[in-house]
């Protein structure tokens, strides 16, 4: 067999460890832990990437080395002995597939809060508030330094005992680099002032860890080499720190970060989302590699194979991190090897994975519902024991996923679509140019359906007759929802929906009031389009803050646009009525907390109130079906046949999924399709 010439598939020697290719998943915390332990769900998530051919999976975004580093987002507890057998099993299982395993260790410093874990004081080099967690830390004392250094060393010993291939220290926004940065270190003792002094803590830690684990165990550092902040660590000092680590003999690789994480907007620059530049820090990481002549790893929105290949081929990196890309598709490497790059499920940059950690306590991919559910649903679907003739109605994310899954399982599938193009509500959200990458959710599935030979009949507003004439024994209704308006005391006929704005059927007028009591992307996307059109906009929400269904990473670009366009944001306020006044409108506003009312005179009132299920076809088919539309939820959750056979004489089963049930989101729609159709 001829060896591959693909730069990504070349092995890489790191000390004694040979990594079989140049692709890795960098440390991140998906919050799948249980009581701070990497149990079954955590293990299977990493093992799936190992099965997919990745060379190195880095576990734990910031495993805590000390009790006064309480978990802020499901962090693993590296200070507990009981973590060792869990990590050993994870490492052993990944090793079976030729995948190396490392872990990231840290003391969170001020990047957490005292009201978590054991309620111990949170500390930092200087008592400077950390805004993201709204915390005022105490200034670290000499006895704190001594015990935390010891904690780092003992945590490293545990990781070595677990059979991991190495560790890395986290040094961006946490305790270690807080000593480096002038923004967070105002000390005048041996740990402050000169660069040598500011590096003293990290030097002591690396020395203690090296002494504990010996010279052969791999130790690296994920470090900020430029905080890109007038108050923070400069590029010059950051590269000098990297150079000193490289020359120290105490670390084996540098994993480079650029930027700071003082607040959400800054974090977005470190971890870019859709609508932002791809791989924005790759060239900088290459500069660090050139300056240090040392192994350099890096990840920051390197989502596609071509960019990853370029990073290795041009000598910018030694190992390229494709972390979010592997959440979307854990089998990237295997598909590259097999010449199936076109089949890689794309990361669309939605960053639902990160936002979901804080909003729902778990990382989830917006359009791969199998990720993190490996114990329940395989990424590679087995063939069904009995083939069926299936008709799927609708080509939004739910319908396309249902058709894909059914076809992968060997069923004969046809798809009916009322419009002349696929996509459903995705076609609305991509009208916001910043979110155009979301079309990848649709495009990938269309390509898969073409590969699988599934026909799609467009401009077919499916009737009962259209469905029945195809003699199905399974019908999947994925007809989506219809935009709704809130119930007003008066003026329902005077408002337009966010859908009208996004679809372009209604243009924003000179002054607009947008009332959003749904709290997710649809209203915010409409608001961004209105603001960018030059309208004077007031965004009104009955919530304590706008868009509560949307996480902090996605909040940033909307907040940025609103600030730049002088959008007025009004919270704790509800729209009660609209009336016409001359050539304008008057909106009556109030709140849930008072009977007081106010008025706004505007040219246009836009509303976002979620969707109502477009269920007419389902309701017509329901009495004709074997299962009468019923689902046994107990069986569904247990991963057994979920459809009761109520009328054996009937010819077909019927289910409905996604917004055809209720107002939901893309992940829910895709998950519905996958969890049902993988059982049918």
XYZ file of C-alpha atoms in Angstrom:
680
model
C 0.000 0.000 0.000
C 1.404 3.372 -1.043
C 1.862 5.813 1.809
C -0.346 8.886 1.606
C 1.234 12.162 0.553
C -1.527 14.161 2.233
C 0.160 16.510 4.765
C -2.681 15.868 7.206
C -2.070 12.131 7.196
C 1.644 12.274 7.986
C 2.657 10.963 11.429
C 4.155 13.337 13.959
C 6.747 12.396 16.565
C 6.378 14.178 19.910
C 9.132 12.972 22.219
C 8.490 9.222 22.468
C 4.898 9.477 21.237
C 4.051 8.977 17.564
C 0.801 10.656 16.590
C -0.548 8.869 13.536
C -1.697 12.023 11.717
C -1.781 15.787 12.228
C -5.384 16.244 13.346
C -6.423 16.675 16.948
C -9.335 17.773 19.058
C -8.197 20.415 21.530
C -9.243 20.496 25.160
C -12.814 21.596 25.725
C -15.363 20.859 28.393
C -18.611 19.476 26.944
C -20.125 19.241 30.439
C -20.909 15.530 30.116
C -19.322 14.811 33.476
C -21.161 13.382 36.471
C -20.064 14.805 39.816
C -16.868 15.948 38.121
C -16.075 12.491 36.733
C -15.713 11.478 33.048
C -18.244 8.657 33.085
C -19.892 6.719 30.228
C -21.233 9.594 28.152
C -17.912 11.468 28.400
C -15.926 8.368 27.474
C -18.029 7.404 24.462
C -17.874 10.940 23.107
C -14.081 10.760 22.941
C -13.987 7.143 21.801
C -16.148 8.028 18.794
C -13.483 10.492 17.623
C -10.878 7.784 18.143
C -12.939 5.434 15.956
C -13.093 8.223 13.398
C -9.320 8.246 13.030
C -8.216 11.311 14.972
C -4.623 11.211 16.223
C -5.068 12.988 19.557
C -8.102 13.838 21.630
C -7.502 16.318 24.411
C -10.015 15.810 27.207
C -11.342 18.299 29.701
C -11.499 21.963 29.024
C -9.863 22.982 32.281
C -9.850 20.078 34.718
C -9.520 21.616 38.175
C -6.414 20.873 40.204
C -7.640 22.450 43.466
C -10.815 22.644 45.513
C -10.771 26.446 45.357
C -11.024 26.155 41.588
C -14.707 25.156 41.596
C -16.224 23.998 38.305
C -17.830 26.821 36.350
C -19.167 24.703 33.478
C -19.030 20.998 34.329
C -15.235 20.816 34.708
C -13.592 17.535 35.645
C -12.173 17.371 39.170
C -8.540 16.395 38.725
C -7.904 16.802 42.452
C -9.928 13.656 43.251
C -8.325 10.211 43.233
C -11.505 8.610 41.914
C -10.973 10.258 38.540
C -8.117 7.872 37.750
C -10.107 4.706 36.846
C -12.540 6.727 34.743
C -9.743 8.306 32.735
C -7.924 4.984 32.465
C -10.921 3.370 30.841
C -11.307 6.320 28.467
C -7.630 6.250 27.548
C -7.538 2.477 27.105
C -10.557 2.535 24.791
C -9.118 5.353 22.681
C -5.720 3.648 22.538
C -7.389 0.585 21.003
C -8.098 2.766 17.986
C -4.605 4.248 17.837
C -5.659 7.562 19.319
C -3.550 9.349 21.949
C -5.277 10.958 24.938
C -4.225 13.973 26.953
C -5.943 16.251 29.439
C -5.879 19.938 30.241
C -5.177 20.903 33.853
C -5.792 24.279 35.407
C -6.584 26.384 38.367
C -9.423 28.611 37.210
C -8.250 31.484 39.357
C -10.786 34.283 39.100
C -12.617 32.655 36.154
C -15.311 31.184 38.402
C -17.222 32.249 41.500
C -17.192 31.590 45.218
C -20.785 30.319 45.219
C -19.903 27.038 43.512
C -18.317 23.805 44.738
C -17.173 24.092 48.344
C -17.841 27.863 48.574
C -14.176 28.676 49.092
C -12.669 32.082 48.352
C -11.671 32.525 44.724
C -8.252 34.021 44.152
C -6.076 35.798 41.595
C -2.664 37.496 41.517
C -4.399 40.802 42.292
C -7.875 41.599 43.529
C -9.248 42.697 40.149
C -12.834 41.865 39.225
C -13.519 39.250 36.568
C -16.583 40.581 34.723
C -17.713 37.398 32.943
C -18.407 35.681 36.273
C -19.038 38.924 38.161
C -16.422 37.983 40.706
C -14.117 39.954 42.985
C -11.220 37.614 43.848
C -8.933 37.827 46.840
C -5.239 38.475 46.226
C -3.394 35.161 46.320
C -1.175 34.631 49.375
C 2.109 32.764 49.797
C 0.440 29.768 51.411
C -2.080 29.626 48.549
C 0.765 29.464 46.043
C 2.473 26.648 47.925
C -0.605 24.451 48.121
C -1.734 25.130 44.529
C 1.711 24.247 43.183
C 1.464 20.984 45.125
C -2.046 20.460 43.722
C -0.785 20.828 40.152
C 1.907 18.224 40.811
C -0.453 15.687 42.421
C -3.045 16.171 39.659
C -0.359 15.489 37.046
C 0.599 12.304 38.891
C -3.034 11.151 38.739
C -3.127 11.721 34.999
C 0.061 9.750 34.568
C -1.346 6.945 36.709
C -4.448 6.880 34.496
C -2.284 6.023 31.497
C -2.810 9.273 29.629
C -0.237 10.216 27.029
C 0.325 13.662 28.463
C -1.104 16.824 29.959
C -1.272 20.492 29.095
C -1.625 23.493 31.372
C -4.335 26.015 30.605
C -2.947 29.547 30.538
C -5.449 31.887 28.981
C -7.807 33.685 31.329
C -7.018 31.403 34.282
C -4.625 31.625 37.218
C -1.345 30.861 35.481
C -1.493 33.569 32.824
C -3.169 35.996 35.216
C 0.303 36.314 36.685
C 1.737 37.111 33.239
C -0.716 39.806 32.237
C -0.328 43.434 33.342
C -4.138 43.637 33.232
C -4.486 41.217 36.135
C -1.153 41.383 37.986
C -0.468 44.577 39.966
C 1.815 42.936 42.531
C 5.017 44.502 43.791
C 6.576 41.349 45.242
C 8.568 38.519 43.668
C 5.522 37.578 41.536
C 4.924 40.988 39.971
C 6.661 43.664 37.925
C 9.261 42.217 35.554
C 8.460 39.469 33.083
C 10.734 37.131 35.020
C 8.732 37.793 38.171
C 5.376 37.426 36.415
C 6.509 34.056 35.067
C 7.672 32.862 38.450
C 4.419 31.085 39.357
C 4.232 29.156 36.070
C 7.926 28.310 36.338
C 7.433 26.912 39.844
C 4.412 24.904 38.696
C 6.164 23.387 35.677
C 9.210 22.560 37.806
C 7.047 20.818 40.423
C 5.064 18.914 37.804
C 8.183 17.814 35.974
C 9.645 16.559 39.246
C 6.432 14.641 39.965
C 6.000 12.930 36.580
C 9.603 12.620 35.481
C 11.347 13.707 32.285
C 9.549 11.386 29.850
C 5.889 12.191 30.458
C 4.578 14.721 27.918
C 3.766 18.145 29.335
C 2.537 21.053 27.221
C 0.876 24.394 27.726
C -2.086 26.019 26.032
C -1.090 29.614 26.376
C -2.021 33.087 25.261
C 0.860 34.629 23.352
C -0.872 37.940 22.665
C -3.886 39.198 24.592
C -4.663 41.704 21.812
C -5.590 44.205 24.515
C -4.052 47.518 25.366
C -4.150 46.629 29.065
C -2.921 43.081 28.670
C -0.064 40.904 27.517
C 1.572 42.249 24.372
C 2.542 40.231 21.343
C 6.211 40.840 22.110
C 5.999 39.650 25.705
C 3.729 36.753 24.772
C 6.134 35.431 22.162
C 8.983 35.912 24.619
C 7.096 33.777 27.182
C 6.612 31.123 24.498
C 10.332 31.288 23.686
C 11.279 30.881 27.342
C 9.021 27.852 27.708
C 10.559 26.344 24.589
C 14.048 26.800 25.991
C 13.172 25.652 29.528
C 13.236 21.928 28.828
C 10.164 21.587 31.041
C 7.461 21.528 28.367
C 7.131 19.582 25.136
C 4.672 21.616 23.074
C 2.934 24.984 22.890
C -0.774 25.241 22.086
C -1.228 28.851 21.000
C -4.112 31.198 21.760
C -4.513 34.836 20.738
C -6.840 37.251 22.532
C -8.345 37.609 25.985
C -11.593 36.429 27.552
C -12.417 39.294 29.875
C -15.986 39.451 28.515
C -18.192 37.781 25.906
C -17.151 40.058 23.051
C -13.469 39.324 23.660
C -14.168 35.600 23.986
C -15.810 35.688 20.559
C -12.549 36.899 19.075
C -10.684 33.985 20.669
C -13.353 31.464 19.624
C -14.951 32.939 16.485
C -18.478 31.978 15.477
C -20.320 32.094 12.149
C -20.126 35.392 10.316
C -16.593 35.936 11.607
C -13.316 35.227 9.867
C -12.274 31.595 9.667
C -8.939 30.576 11.239
C -8.154 34.197 12.238
C -5.158 33.335 14.434
C -3.523 30.691 12.260
C -0.867 32.997 10.852
C -0.028 34.245 14.334
C 0.403 30.674 15.594
C 2.751 30.151 12.657
C 4.753 33.203 13.751
C 5.140 31.708 17.218
C 6.321 28.425 15.696
C 8.870 30.283 13.573
C 10.075 32.317 16.557
C 10.418 29.354 18.927
C 11.386 26.499 16.565
C 9.221 24.378 18.861
C 6.180 22.088 18.426
C 3.073 24.262 18.050
C -0.576 23.175 18.209
C -3.464 25.515 17.499
C -7.220 25.641 17.062
C -9.577 28.543 16.383
C -12.351 27.958 13.878
C -10.322 25.709 11.610
C -13.462 23.993 10.404
C -12.585 22.662 6.967
C -10.050 20.122 5.744
C -8.531 22.464 3.157
C -7.532 25.028 5.788
C -6.203 22.322 8.088
C -4.157 20.867 5.243
C -2.784 24.326 4.419
C -1.775 24.869 8.057
C 0.369 21.731 8.050
C 1.673 21.995 4.498
C 2.888 25.566 5.009
C 4.615 24.746 8.285
C 2.396 26.961 10.400
C 1.468 24.167 12.809
C 2.636 20.726 13.851
C -0.825 19.594 14.975
C -4.044 21.254 13.847
C -7.051 21.396 16.133
C -10.442 20.771 14.520
C -12.490 20.670 17.682
C -15.931 21.983 16.783
C -15.569 20.295 13.387
C -15.321 16.947 15.205
C -18.442 17.707 17.200
C -20.215 18.033 13.849
C -18.500 14.945 12.401
C -16.245 12.749 14.554
C -15.198 10.682 11.516
C -13.344 13.374 9.576
C -10.024 11.552 9.329
C -11.545 8.244 8.299
C -13.432 10.004 5.520
C -10.268 11.765 4.341
C -8.436 8.436 4.184
C -11.294 6.855 2.253
C -11.439 9.692 -0.274
C -14.835 10.777 1.033
C -14.109 14.369 2.041
C -17.289 15.492 0.327
C -19.304 13.430 2.821
C -17.908 15.197 5.907
C -20.733 16.848 7.805
C -19.729 20.522 7.972
C -19.404 22.635 11.076
C -21.592 25.643 10.252
C -20.233 27.810 13.053
C -23.570 28.076 14.864
C -21.702 27.482 18.157
C -24.774 25.827 19.622
C -22.222 23.436 21.120
C -20.703 26.111 23.356
C -23.843 28.084 24.122
C -25.750 24.942 25.044
C -23.254 24.234 27.845
C -24.383 27.334 29.694
C -28.004 27.318 28.575
C -28.706 23.611 28.941
C -25.734 22.062 30.732
C -24.395 20.004 27.810
C -22.625 20.568 24.510
C -24.777 19.643 21.516
C -24.187 20.062 17.788
C -26.901 22.005 16.015
C -27.149 19.383 13.275
C -25.518 16.175 14.511
C -27.831 14.871 17.185
C -25.781 11.688 17.661
C -22.849 13.589 19.182
C -22.854 13.024 22.961
C -25.626 10.444 22.529
C -23.317 7.652 21.396
C -24.708 5.299 24.047
C -28.153 5.631 22.446
C -27.705 6.365 18.756
C -24.797 5.269 16.557
C -23.166 7.739 14.178
C -23.126 5.030 11.519
C -26.650 3.731 11.155
C -27.254 -0.016 10.717
C -29.544 -1.343 8.040
C -33.120 -2.005 9.075
C -34.285 -5.583 9.493
C -37.272 -4.912 7.239
C -37.397 -2.364 4.429
C -40.272 0.064 4.175
C -41.676 2.482 1.641
C -41.508 5.896 3.249
C -42.861 9.275 2.239
C -41.392 12.338 3.936
C -43.262 15.636 3.632
C -41.116 18.755 3.992
C -37.483 19.627 3.299
C -36.512 21.672 6.298
C -33.804 20.222 8.581
C -36.283 17.733 10.080
C -37.545 16.368 6.781
C -34.134 16.167 5.144
C -32.656 14.397 8.155
C -35.565 11.947 8.294
C -35.108 11.124 4.618
C -31.353 10.708 5.059
C -31.655 8.411 8.059
C -34.366 6.262 6.484
C -32.378 5.926 3.263
C -29.191 5.043 5.169
C -31.173 2.259 6.837
C -32.152 0.861 3.457
C -35.741 2.086 3.136
C -37.234 3.331 -0.136
C -37.834 7.037 0.409
C -39.566 9.825 -1.485
C -39.724 13.437 -0.353
C -42.490 15.927 -1.119
C -41.877 19.670 -0.856
C -44.461 22.410 -1.336
C -41.942 25.054 -2.391
C -39.613 25.194 -5.357
C -36.507 24.878 -3.181
C -35.511 22.989 -0.015
C -34.584 24.390 3.383
C -37.740 25.422 5.224
C -37.070 28.072 7.845
C -33.313 27.880 7.180
C -34.084 29.869 4.022
C -35.352 32.656 6.246
C -32.481 32.793 8.702
C -29.798 32.865 5.984
C -31.391 36.101 4.682
C -29.301 37.580 7.461
C -25.947 37.584 5.612
C -24.011 36.914 8.804
C -25.756 33.541 9.148
C -25.370 32.325 5.562
C -23.206 29.378 6.655
C -26.319 27.755 8.114
C -27.200 26.712 4.581
C -24.610 23.961 5.113
C -27.217 22.147 7.222
C -29.375 21.868 4.112
C -26.671 21.466 1.477
C -24.964 18.549 3.224
C -28.222 16.634 3.501
C -29.146 17.321 -0.102
C -25.778 15.904 -1.166
C -26.337 12.855 1.013
C -29.828 12.300 -0.432
C -28.397 12.527 -3.946
C -25.732 9.976 -3.004
C -28.412 7.708 -1.553
C -30.699 8.083 -4.574
C -33.620 9.742 -2.779
C -35.945 11.726 -5.101
C -37.371 15.085 -3.980
C -40.580 16.289 -5.638
C -40.698 20.098 -5.471
C -43.745 22.338 -5.946
C -45.874 19.564 -4.507
C -48.228 20.868 -1.835
C -48.911 17.408 -0.522
C -52.481 16.309 -0.061
C -53.687 13.059 1.444
C -54.101 11.763 -2.098
C -50.525 12.739 -3.036
C -49.252 10.713 -0.093
C -51.523 7.679 -0.483
C -50.941 7.276 -4.205
C -47.324 6.402 -3.371
C -48.508 3.451 -1.234
C -46.292 4.200 1.781
C -46.139 2.120 4.911
C -44.478 5.032 6.758
C -45.273 8.743 6.487
C -43.104 11.372 8.177
C -44.697 14.802 8.484
C -42.058 17.531 8.655
C -44.158 20.406 7.408
C -42.728 22.866 9.906
C -44.550 25.730 11.521
C -46.258 28.978 10.688
C -45.110 32.256 12.200
C -47.401 33.510 14.940
C -48.302 36.861 16.431
C -48.839 37.450 20.122
C -52.415 37.971 21.276
C -52.961 41.706 21.452
C -55.826 43.675 22.919
C -56.136 45.434 19.561
C -54.258 45.910 16.320
C -53.403 42.342 15.334
C -53.899 43.348 11.707
C -51.410 46.206 11.968
C -48.286 44.197 12.828
C -45.911 42.296 10.552
C -43.942 39.196 11.530
C -40.208 38.665 11.742
C -40.753 36.170 8.909
C -42.006 38.961 6.665
C -38.835 40.937 7.332
C -36.471 38.004 6.870
C -38.228 36.806 3.731
C -37.999 40.279 2.230
C -41.751 40.448 1.579
C -41.948 43.488 3.876
C -39.247 46.134 3.965
C -38.247 47.830 7.207
C -39.698 51.334 7.505
C -38.079 54.439 8.958
C -38.893 53.721 12.593
C -39.599 50.211 13.866
C -40.625 48.637 17.143
C -39.831 44.922 17.259
C -41.536 42.974 20.026
C -39.949 39.576 20.724
C -41.391 37.243 23.337
C -39.874 34.127 21.785
C -36.316 34.956 22.771
C -34.230 33.185 20.165
C -32.537 33.716 16.825
C -35.575 34.532 14.630
C -36.399 37.807 16.353
C -32.770 38.799 16.729
C -32.012 38.034 13.081
C -34.956 40.186 12.032
C -33.746 42.928 14.370
C -30.251 42.787 12.871
C -31.659 43.001 9.331
C -33.843 45.973 10.327
C -30.951 47.768 12.024
C -28.628 47.179 9.079
C -31.278 48.587 6.747
C -30.858 51.936 8.478
C -34.156 52.002 10.372
C -34.509 53.527 13.813
C -35.209 50.433 15.888
C -36.446 49.728 19.397
C -36.235 46.086 20.506
C -38.797 45.288 23.208
C -38.766 42.117 25.314
C -40.875 41.055 28.321
C -37.836 39.167 29.689
C -35.136 40.329 32.120
C -32.716 40.510 29.170
C -33.175 40.172 25.457
C -33.082 36.794 23.694
C -32.871 34.541 26.807
C -33.034 31.410 24.607
C -29.770 32.362 22.948
C -26.382 31.795 24.560
C -23.572 34.229 25.248
C -21.466 33.429 22.171
C -24.326 34.170 19.788
C -25.438 37.148 21.849
C -22.257 39.031 20.936
C -22.754 39.755 17.202
C -26.321 40.878 17.791
C -25.282 43.130 20.672
C -22.459 44.504 18.523
C -24.824 45.324 15.659
C -27.326 46.912 18.053
C -24.632 49.071 19.654
C -23.255 50.191 16.292
C -26.721 51.006 14.919
C -27.964 52.713 18.122
C -30.744 50.188 18.661
C -32.788 50.934 21.743
C -33.271 47.803 23.886
C -36.188 47.803 26.315
C -36.638 44.864 28.709
C -39.370 43.906 31.194
C -41.851 45.402 28.759
C -44.759 43.857 26.856
C -46.670 44.922 23.745
C -50.390 45.187 24.510
C -51.940 46.917 21.543
C -51.317 48.758 18.282
C -53.478 51.448 16.712
C -53.216 53.574 13.589
C -52.581 57.276 14.037
C -52.437 59.231 10.779
C -49.698 57.734 8.624
C -48.028 56.044 11.603
C -48.728 53.543 14.352
C -48.944 53.886 18.115
C -47.808 50.902 20.172
C -49.142 50.558 23.708
C -46.538 49.091 26.059
C -46.679 47.918 29.655
C -45.190 45.301 31.904
C -46.041 42.246 33.947
C -45.045 44.139 37.082
C -47.284 47.182 36.939
C -50.554 48.450 35.467
C -48.804 51.506 34.036
C -48.928 51.929 30.247
C -46.763 53.937 27.854
C -46.943 54.601 24.139
C -44.498 54.646 21.235
C -45.206 56.280 17.875
C -43.483 54.345 15.061
C -43.893 53.586 11.376
C -43.896 49.808 11.766
C -44.443 47.166 14.452
C -42.749 43.796 13.961
C -43.487 40.800 16.190
C -41.764 37.482 16.897
C -43.885 34.933 18.737
C -42.539 31.575 17.614
C -44.469 29.232 15.367
C -47.628 27.160 15.373
C -47.481 23.654 13.964
C -48.495 23.309 10.318
C -50.335 20.101 11.134
C -53.280 19.921 8.723
C -51.881 17.065 6.636
C -50.897 15.136 9.748
C -54.387 15.521 11.220
C -55.947 14.237 7.991
C -53.634 11.212 7.826
C -53.811 10.409 11.526
C -57.185 8.524 11.510
C -56.077 6.521 8.453
C -52.832 5.302 10.047
C -51.930 2.124 11.918
C -50.647 3.983 14.971
C -53.268 6.756 14.857
C -50.368 9.181 15.201
C -49.548 7.820 18.663
C -46.013 7.367 19.996
C -45.057 5.232 22.998
C -42.587 7.597 24.657
C -41.347 4.928 27.039
C -40.362 2.715 24.119
C -38.885 5.656 22.215
C -36.651 6.624 25.124
C -35.681 2.986 25.673
C -34.708 2.771 21.987
C -37.327 0.200 21.021
C -40.100 0.219 18.395
C -42.037 3.346 19.408
C -45.212 3.155 17.299
C -48.175 1.221 18.738
C -50.142 -0.829 16.230
C -53.683 0.344 16.953
C -55.355 -0.435 13.611
C -53.755 -3.479 12.013
C -55.882 -3.091 8.921
C -54.335 0.280 8.101
C -51.519 0.427 5.560
C -49.106 2.918 7.113
C -47.734 4.540 10.260
C -47.512 8.307 10.596
C -45.291 10.496 12.763
C -44.665 14.212 12.854
C -41.379 15.842 13.817
C -39.789 19.245 14.438
C -41.910 22.376 14.227
C -44.781 20.305 12.835
C -45.277 19.342 16.499
C -44.537 22.633 18.279
C -42.261 25.665 18.055
C -38.745 24.261 18.573
C -35.261 24.718 17.094
C -33.031 23.092 14.471
C -31.335 20.696 16.869
C -34.678 19.472 18.186
C -35.907 18.947 14.631
C -32.824 16.967 13.643
C -32.930 14.971 16.873
C -36.589 14.098 16.330
C -35.783 12.806 12.860
C -32.774 10.813 13.991
C -34.245 9.265 17.124
C -37.467 8.156 15.390
C -36.168 7.122 12.011
C -33.183 5.211 13.386
C -35.724 2.907 15.051
C -38.053 2.442 12.064
